[in-house]
Short mmCIF file of C-alpha atoms in Angstrom, two decimals:
data_model
loop_
_atom_site.label_atom_id
_atom_site.label_comp_id
_atom_site.label_asym_id
_atom_site.label_seq_id
_atom_site.Cartn_x
_atom_site.Cartn_y
_atom_site.Cartn_z
CA MET A 105 12.04 -0.93 32.74
CA ALA A 106 15.22 -0.81 29.84
CA ALA A 107 14.00 2.50 27.96
CA ASN A 108 14.59 0.38 25.00
CA SER A 109 12.93 -2.79 25.91
CA PRO A 110 9.18 -3.37 24.35
CA ARG A 111 6.44 -2.83 26.25
CA SER A 112 3.16 -4.90 26.04
CA ASP A 113 0.45 -2.52 26.40
CA ALA A 114 -2.21 -2.17 23.13
CA LEU A 115 -1.29 0.85 20.69
CA THR A 116 -4.40 3.27 20.82
CA ASP A 117 -5.01 6.83 19.34
CA GLY A 118 -6.47 9.32 21.00
CA TYR A 119 -9.90 9.13 19.23
CA GLY A 120 -10.21 5.47 20.79
CA ARG A 121 -8.86 3.79 17.74
CA ARG A 122 -7.09 0.50 18.17
CA ILE A 123 -3.86 0.28 15.85
CA SER A 124 -3.52 -3.48 14.93
CA TYR A 125 -1.95 -2.97 11.32
CA LEU A 126 1.48 -1.47 10.24
CA ARG A 127 2.31 -0.89 7.18
CA LEU A 128 6.17 -0.74 6.83
CA SER A 129 8.26 0.57 3.90
CA VAL A 130 11.33 -1.46 3.27
CA THR A 131 12.50 1.55 0.27
CA ASP A 132 11.45 4.96 -1.30
CA ARG A 133 12.87 3.05 -4.80
CA CYS A 134 10.88 1.51 -7.47
CA ASP A 135 11.42 0.18 -11.04
CA LEU A 136 8.49 1.81 -12.22
CA ARG A 137 7.71 5.16 -12.51
CA CYS A 138 3.90 5.33 -12.47
CA ARG A 139 2.15 9.17 -13.34
CA TYR A 140 -0.07 9.37 -10.75
CA CYS A 141 2.34 8.15 -7.72
CA MET A 142 6.25 9.37 -8.77
CA ALA A 143 8.31 12.19 -10.80
CA GLU A 144 10.20 10.94 -14.14
CA ASP A 145 13.24 12.23 -12.45
CA MET A 146 13.07 11.15 -8.66
CA SER A 147 15.76 11.89 -5.99
CA PHE A 148 16.08 8.74 -3.89
CA LEU A 149 17.48 8.24 0.14
CA PRO A 150 21.20 8.19 0.73
CA LYS A 151 21.70 4.58 2.43
CA SER A 152 22.86 6.32 5.19
CA ALA A 153 19.31 7.71 5.79
CA VAL A 154 17.61 4.62 5.73
CA LEU A 155 16.89 1.60 8.44
CA SER A 156 19.05 -1.44 8.36
CA ILE A 157 16.91 -4.58 7.49
CA GLU A 158 18.17 -5.49 10.92
CA GLU A 159 16.65 -2.42 12.40
CA MET A 160 12.97 -2.69 10.26
CA GLY A 161 13.19 -5.86 11.59
CA ASP A 162 13.56 -5.03 15.47
CA LEU A 163 11.10 -2.00 15.58
CA ALA A 164 8.36 -4.33 13.81
CA THR A 165 8.78 -6.87 16.34
CA ARG A 166 8.70 -4.18 18.91
CA PHE A 167 5.29 -2.74 17.34
CA VAL A 168 3.82 -7.15 17.67
CA ALA A 169 4.89 -6.90 21.20
CA ARG A 170 2.52 -3.89 21.20
CA GLY A 171 -0.61 -5.88 19.58
CA VAL A 172 -0.05 -5.19 15.83
CA ARG A 173 -1.60 -8.48 14.22
CA ARG A 174 -0.75 -7.52 10.12
CA ILE A 175 2.32 -6.14 8.67
CA ARG A 176 2.54 -5.51 5.05
CA LEU A 177 5.41 -4.97 3.59
CA THR A 178 5.37 -1.94 0.93
CA GLY A 179 7.85 0.18 -1.06
CA GLY A 180 8.45 1.96 -3.69
CA GLU A 181 8.90 -1.46 -5.10
CA PRO A 182 9.80 -3.53 -2.00
CA LEU A 183 11.13 -6.64 -4.07
CA VAL A 184 14.16 -4.13 -4.94
CA ARG A 185 15.25 -3.81 -1.46
CA ARG A 186 18.84 -5.49 -0.61
CA GLY A 187 17.72 -8.23 2.22
CA ILE A 188 14.13 -8.21 1.57
CA ASP A 189 14.29 -12.20 1.95
CA THR A 190 15.97 -12.52 5.30
CA LEU A 191 13.33 -9.47 6.87
CA ALA A 192 10.29 -11.43 5.50
CA MET A 193 11.85 -14.75 6.86
CA ARG A 194 12.30 -12.85 10.40
CA LEU A 195 9.02 -11.12 10.36
CA GLY A 196 7.16 -14.61 8.97
CA ALA A 197 8.64 -16.36 12.00
CA LEU A 198 6.12 -13.87 14.30
CA ILE A 199 2.97 -15.54 12.69
CA GLY A 200 1.35 -17.41 15.32
CA ASP A 201 3.16 -16.04 18.34
CA GLY A 202 1.43 -12.29 17.81
CA LEU A 203 1.53 -11.85 14.49
CA ASP A 204 -2.02 -12.91 12.21
CA GLU A 205 -0.52 -11.89 9.02
CA LEU A 206 2.42 -10.74 6.59
CA THR A 207 1.48 -9.59 3.26
CA LEU A 208 3.07 -7.39 0.52
CA THR A 209 2.09 -5.13 -2.16
CA THR A 210 4.38 -5.25 -5.04
CA ASN A 211 4.12 -3.85 -9.17
CA ALA A 212 5.33 -8.02 -9.73
CA MET A 213 7.73 -6.72 -12.01
CA ARG A 214 10.49 -8.93 -9.95
CA LEU A 215 7.84 -11.50 -8.34
CA SER A 216 9.00 -14.29 -10.71
CA ASP A 217 12.16 -14.13 -8.39
CA HIS A 218 10.80 -13.82 -4.84
CA ALA A 219 7.29 -15.43 -5.48
CA SER A 220 8.79 -19.03 -4.18
CA MET A 221 10.32 -17.24 -0.99
CA LEU A 222 7.88 -15.19 0.13
CA ALA A 223 5.57 -18.34 0.21
CA ALA A 224 8.72 -20.34 2.11
CA ALA A 225 8.40 -16.83 4.30
CA GLY A 226 4.77 -17.10 5.49
CA VAL A 227 3.12 -14.89 3.18
CA ARG A 228 -0.23 -16.59 2.18
CA ARG A 229 -1.97 -13.41 -0.09
CA ILE A 230 -0.22 -10.39 -1.57
CA ASN A 231 -1.62 -7.01 -3.82
CA VAL A 232 -0.32 -6.38 -7.49
CA SER A 233 -0.67 -3.24 -8.49
CA LEU A 234 -2.14 -3.55 -12.18
CA ASP A 235 -4.05 -0.17 -13.51
CA THR A 236 -4.61 -2.06 -17.47
CA LEU A 237 -4.51 -4.78 -19.19
CA ASP A 238 -2.86 -2.56 -22.38
CA PRO A 239 0.54 -3.38 -23.01
CA GLN A 240 0.93 0.35 -24.31
CA ALA A 241 -1.95 1.87 -22.04
CA PHE A 242 0.58 0.06 -19.06
CA ARG A 243 3.50 1.53 -20.76
CA HIS A 244 2.34 4.99 -20.78
CA ILE A 245 1.31 4.80 -17.12
CA THR A 246 4.42 3.17 -15.58
CA ARG A 247 6.69 5.09 -18.25
CA VAL A 248 9.20 2.11 -18.57
CA GLY A 249 7.11 -0.76 -17.59
CA ASP A 250 6.47 -4.36 -19.55
CA LEU A 251 2.60 -5.83 -19.38
CA SER A 252 4.51 -9.38 -19.90
CA VAL A 253 6.49 -9.14 -16.96
CA ALA A 254 3.91 -7.93 -14.70
CA LEU A 255 1.45 -11.23 -15.90
CA ARG A 256 4.72 -13.67 -15.25
CA GLY A 257 5.32 -12.36 -11.53
CA ILE A 258 1.41 -12.81 -11.15
CA GLU A 259 1.50 -16.70 -12.59
CA ALA A 260 4.72 -16.96 -10.65
CA ALA A 261 2.89 -16.15 -7.20
CA ARG A 262 -0.15 -18.28 -7.92
CA MET A 263 1.89 -21.50 -8.52
CA ALA A 264 3.64 -20.79 -5.34
CA GLY A 265 0.17 -20.62 -3.91
CA LEU A 266 0.16 -17.08 -3.14
CA ALA A 267 -3.45 -15.57 -3.34
CA VAL A 268 -3.42 -12.65 -5.76
CA LYS A 269 -5.33 -9.27 -5.05
CA ILE A 270 -5.03 -6.96 -8.20
CA ASN A 271 -5.28 -3.27 -7.10
CA MET A 272 -6.43 -1.54 -10.03
CA VAL A 273 -6.12 3.07 -9.84
CA ALA A 274 -9.20 4.41 -11.17
CA LEU A 275 -7.41 6.83 -13.88
CA ALA A 276 -10.11 9.07 -16.37
CA GLY A 277 -8.70 9.02 -19.43
CA LEU A 278 -6.33 6.54 -19.34
CA ASN A 279 -8.29 2.97 -17.95
CA GLU A 280 -12.07 4.02 -17.71
CA ASP A 281 -12.37 1.24 -20.48
CA GLN A 282 -10.22 -1.39 -18.38
CA LEU A 283 -12.31 -3.03 -15.51
CA LEU A 284 -14.73 -4.88 -17.30
CA PRO A 285 -11.48 -6.31 -19.18
CA MET A 286 -9.53 -6.20 -15.99
CA LEU A 287 -12.52 -8.33 -14.09
CA GLY A 288 -12.71 -10.86 -16.63
CA TRP A 289 -9.43 -11.31 -16.86
CA CYS A 290 -9.22 -11.67 -13.21
CA ALA A 291 -12.47 -14.24 -12.78
CA ALA A 292 -10.48 -16.57 -15.45
CA ASN A 293 -6.91 -16.06 -13.30
CA GLY A 294 -8.15 -16.68 -9.78
CA CYS A 295 -7.40 -13.11 -8.65
CA ASP A 296 -9.63 -10.46 -6.70
CA LEU A 297 -9.71 -6.74 -7.49
CA THR A 298 -9.89 -4.18 -6.03
CA LEU A 299 -10.36 -0.51 -7.00
CA ILE A 300 -8.64 2.66 -5.71
CA GLU A 301 -9.33 6.40 -6.56
CA THR A 302 -6.04 8.43 -7.56
CA MET A 303 -4.40 10.12 -4.08
CA PRO A 304 -2.79 13.82 -3.94
CA LEU A 305 0.19 13.07 -2.77
CA GLY A 306 3.45 14.43 -4.41
CA GLU A 307 4.31 16.73 -7.27
CA VAL A 308 3.88 14.39 -10.69
CA ALA A 309 3.77 16.43 -14.20
CA ASP A 310 0.32 15.30 -14.76
CA ASP A 311 -2.54 17.45 -13.23
CA ARG A 312 -4.09 14.68 -11.12
CA SER A 313 -7.77 16.51 -11.81
CA ASP A 314 -7.61 15.23 -15.24
CA HIS A 315 -7.17 11.74 -14.11
CA TYR A 316 -9.37 11.75 -10.78
CA ILE A 317 -12.62 9.97 -10.86
CA PRO A 318 -14.73 8.96 -8.35
CA LEU A 319 -15.17 5.38 -7.81
CA HIS A 320 -19.36 5.39 -8.24
CA GLN A 321 -18.39 6.81 -11.43
CA PHE A 322 -15.71 4.26 -12.44
CA VAL A 323 -18.05 1.32 -11.78
CA ALA A 324 -21.26 2.93 -13.44
CA PRO A 325 -20.04 0.65 -16.72
CA LEU A 326 -20.22 -2.84 -14.48
CA ARG A 327 -23.17 -1.96 -12.72
CA ALA A 328 -25.05 -1.18 -15.71
CA GLU A 329 -24.61 -4.99 -16.80
CA ARG A 330 -24.51 -6.93 -13.36
CA ALA A 331 -25.81 -6.11 -9.63
CA ILE A 332 -23.12 -5.51 -6.81
CA SER A 333 -24.18 -6.18 -3.51
CA PRO A 334 -22.02 -5.84 -0.20
CA ILE A 335 -20.31 -8.70 2.12
CA VAL A 336 -19.09 -8.68 4.93
CA LYS A 337 -15.07 -9.13 4.82
CA ARG A 338 -12.32 -7.55 6.57
CA THR A 339 -8.76 -8.26 5.38
CA GLY A 340 -7.40 -5.22 8.22
CA GLY A 341 -7.25 -2.37 5.40
CA PRO A 342 -10.02 0.60 3.84
CA ALA A 343 -11.63 -1.66 1.21
CA ARG A 344 -14.90 -1.76 1.61
CA TYR A 345 -16.31 -5.81 -0.29
CA PHE A 346 -18.63 -6.35 -3.01
CA GLU A 347 -19.88 -9.61 -4.59
CA VAL A 348 -20.60 -9.41 -8.39
CA GLU A 349 -22.89 -10.49 -9.88
CA ASP A 350 -22.30 -13.80 -12.37
CA SER A 351 -18.93 -13.54 -11.18
CA PRO A 352 -15.81 -15.67 -8.33
CA VAL A 353 -14.17 -12.14 -8.07
CA THR A 354 -14.76 -10.16 -4.56
CA LEU A 355 -14.58 -6.59 -5.17
CA GLY A 356 -12.72 -3.89 -3.13
CA LEU A 357 -13.28 -0.31 -3.07
CA ILE A 358 -11.11 2.07 -1.63
CA THR A 359 -12.47 5.88 -1.54
CA PRO A 360 -10.61 8.05 -0.15
CA LEU A 361 -12.23 11.12 -1.24
CA SER A 362 -15.42 10.25 -2.66
CA ASP A 363 -16.40 8.03 0.62
CA ASN A 364 -13.64 9.41 3.45
CA PHE A 365 -13.21 5.88 5.44
CA CYS A 366 -10.69 7.56 8.30
CA ALA A 367 -13.02 6.76 11.70
CA SER A 368 -12.11 3.38 11.76
CA CYS A 369 -8.17 3.46 10.69
CA ASN A 370 -6.78 0.70 12.39
CA ARG A 371 -3.50 2.07 10.38
CA ILE A 372 0.01 3.13 11.28
CA ARG A 373 3.20 3.50 8.88
CA LEU A 374 6.88 3.32 9.39
CA THR A 375 8.81 4.63 6.68
CA VAL A 376 12.19 3.28 5.20
CA GLU A 377 13.87 6.31 7.26
CA GLY A 378 12.20 5.52 10.74
CA ARG A 379 9.30 7.63 10.77
CA ILE A 380 6.40 7.01 11.73
CA TYR A 381 3.35 8.33 9.70
CA MET A 382 -0.06 9.17 11.78
CA CYS A 383 -1.37 9.39 8.17
CA LEU A 384 -0.92 9.03 4.75
CA GLY A 385 -2.34 12.59 3.92
CA GLN A 386 -0.91 14.32 6.57
CA ASP A 387 2.57 15.62 7.40
CA ASP A 388 2.82 14.68 11.39
CA HIS A 389 5.54 12.25 12.42
CA VAL A 390 7.58 10.84 14.84
CA ASP A 391 11.36 9.69 14.11
CA LEU A 392 12.14 6.45 15.46
CA ARG A 393 16.21 6.01 13.68
CA ALA A 394 17.96 8.31 15.97
CA ALA A 395 16.03 6.98 19.15
CA LEU A 396 16.52 3.33 18.03
CA ARG A 397 19.98 4.03 17.34
CA GLU A 398 20.95 5.43 20.36
CA GLY A 399 18.83 3.55 22.66
CA ASP A 400 16.43 5.78 23.46
CA ASP A 401 12.44 5.66 24.56
CA VAL A 402 11.85 4.43 21.17
CA ASP A 403 8.07 3.37 22.87
CA GLY A 404 7.49 6.74 24.45
CA LEU A 405 7.92 8.18 20.90
CA ILE A 406 5.19 5.57 19.27
CA ASP A 407 3.04 6.50 22.58
CA ALA A 408 3.49 10.47 21.02
CA ALA A 409 2.50 9.81 17.40
CA LEU A 410 -0.69 7.88 18.83
CA ALA A 411 -1.73 11.01 20.34
CA GLY A 412 -1.37 12.96 17.17
CA LYS A 413 -2.73 10.69 14.89
CA PRO A 414 -5.38 13.24 13.41
CA LEU A 415 -9.17 11.97 12.84
CA ALA A 416 -9.14 12.10 9.04
CA HIS A 417 -6.43 13.44 5.91
CA ASP A 418 -6.91 16.89 3.96
CA PHE A 419 -7.39 15.02 0.58
CA VAL A 420 -8.66 17.72 -1.77
CA ILE A 421 -8.40 17.15 -5.72
CA THR A 422 -8.78 20.07 -8.03
CA ARG A 423 -7.27 22.33 -10.80
CA GLU A 424 -6.24 24.68 -8.19
CA SER A 425 -5.44 22.57 -5.09
CA GLN A 426 -1.95 21.87 -4.38
CA PRO A 427 -0.76 17.82 -3.32
CA ALA A 428 -2.37 17.04 -0.09
CA VAL A 429 1.73 16.38 1.16
CA ALA A 430 4.80 17.04 -0.51
CA ARG A 431 6.33 13.41 -0.28
CA HIS A 432 5.52 11.03 -2.90
CA MET A 433 3.74 7.76 -1.86
CA SER A 434 6.85 6.03 -2.72
CA ALA A 435 8.12 7.71 -0.06
CA THR A 436 5.74 6.94 2.83
CA GLY A 437 4.61 3.38 1.45
CA GLY A 438 0.89 3.32 0.33
#
């Protein structure tokens, strides 16, 4: 077998967890500057340091050949990457030929221009990051964002036939009063809703301990009004799902700090630099870019990465604690 030819053996880490989900970051750049995610003044990678669209397609195809069944395109903001349409079409062509699903996470600021393309590529559902429906709070959290643009993007996605799930980061003091309005909006607009605890990745201006709130506290106002019952649903990610009394909305909870879900981790992350990060909350990584460009043993490096995948992350948020890792979420792909 040639050194750079794909192998068919499945991806399994050192703890016996089967890896079937690839989160592929196509850019570290974003057109927003969300306070919990990025610094206001960011330094981005030069073009020479990032994988080409063709290289991303080659690596993703290799992962599918080895058992990855779901791919999520992330960033930064994936829709700012030139050539995203070419990549989406290439990966979408793998659906039914090893790949079960191609999805995308976006802030929706450019979704109006890309929704039809995504649907044509075979994307059937997307996640949209939206933390508030209050225009002023949206501008404050994102620093530069216009809520109306995001809402138009979501509507364009729904008109294109894409199922939309809203990802809402729980932020004490910023959007604690927004859960019930968001749930009502999702019900009226045919969207599901997933709540996420903020994670300590990268230096940001605000102290994350000021805004961290466990989800059991964040959802307390909802529980006071309606019953929330667990349901059996899996989408390949870390969320646990619930039905909400008198609501068509499926509610997801992602709790990396208050209720660790690492034991069932089925994910691996490939950054725009071609690095595999075995865990979002760890710095250990393996660099595939040079091996890919020089024709070296890419699969051997993938195996080495899996062998080093940790059992769990080290997330801690206190006023005294440093970020779990120095890199920002936008550099890894959420």
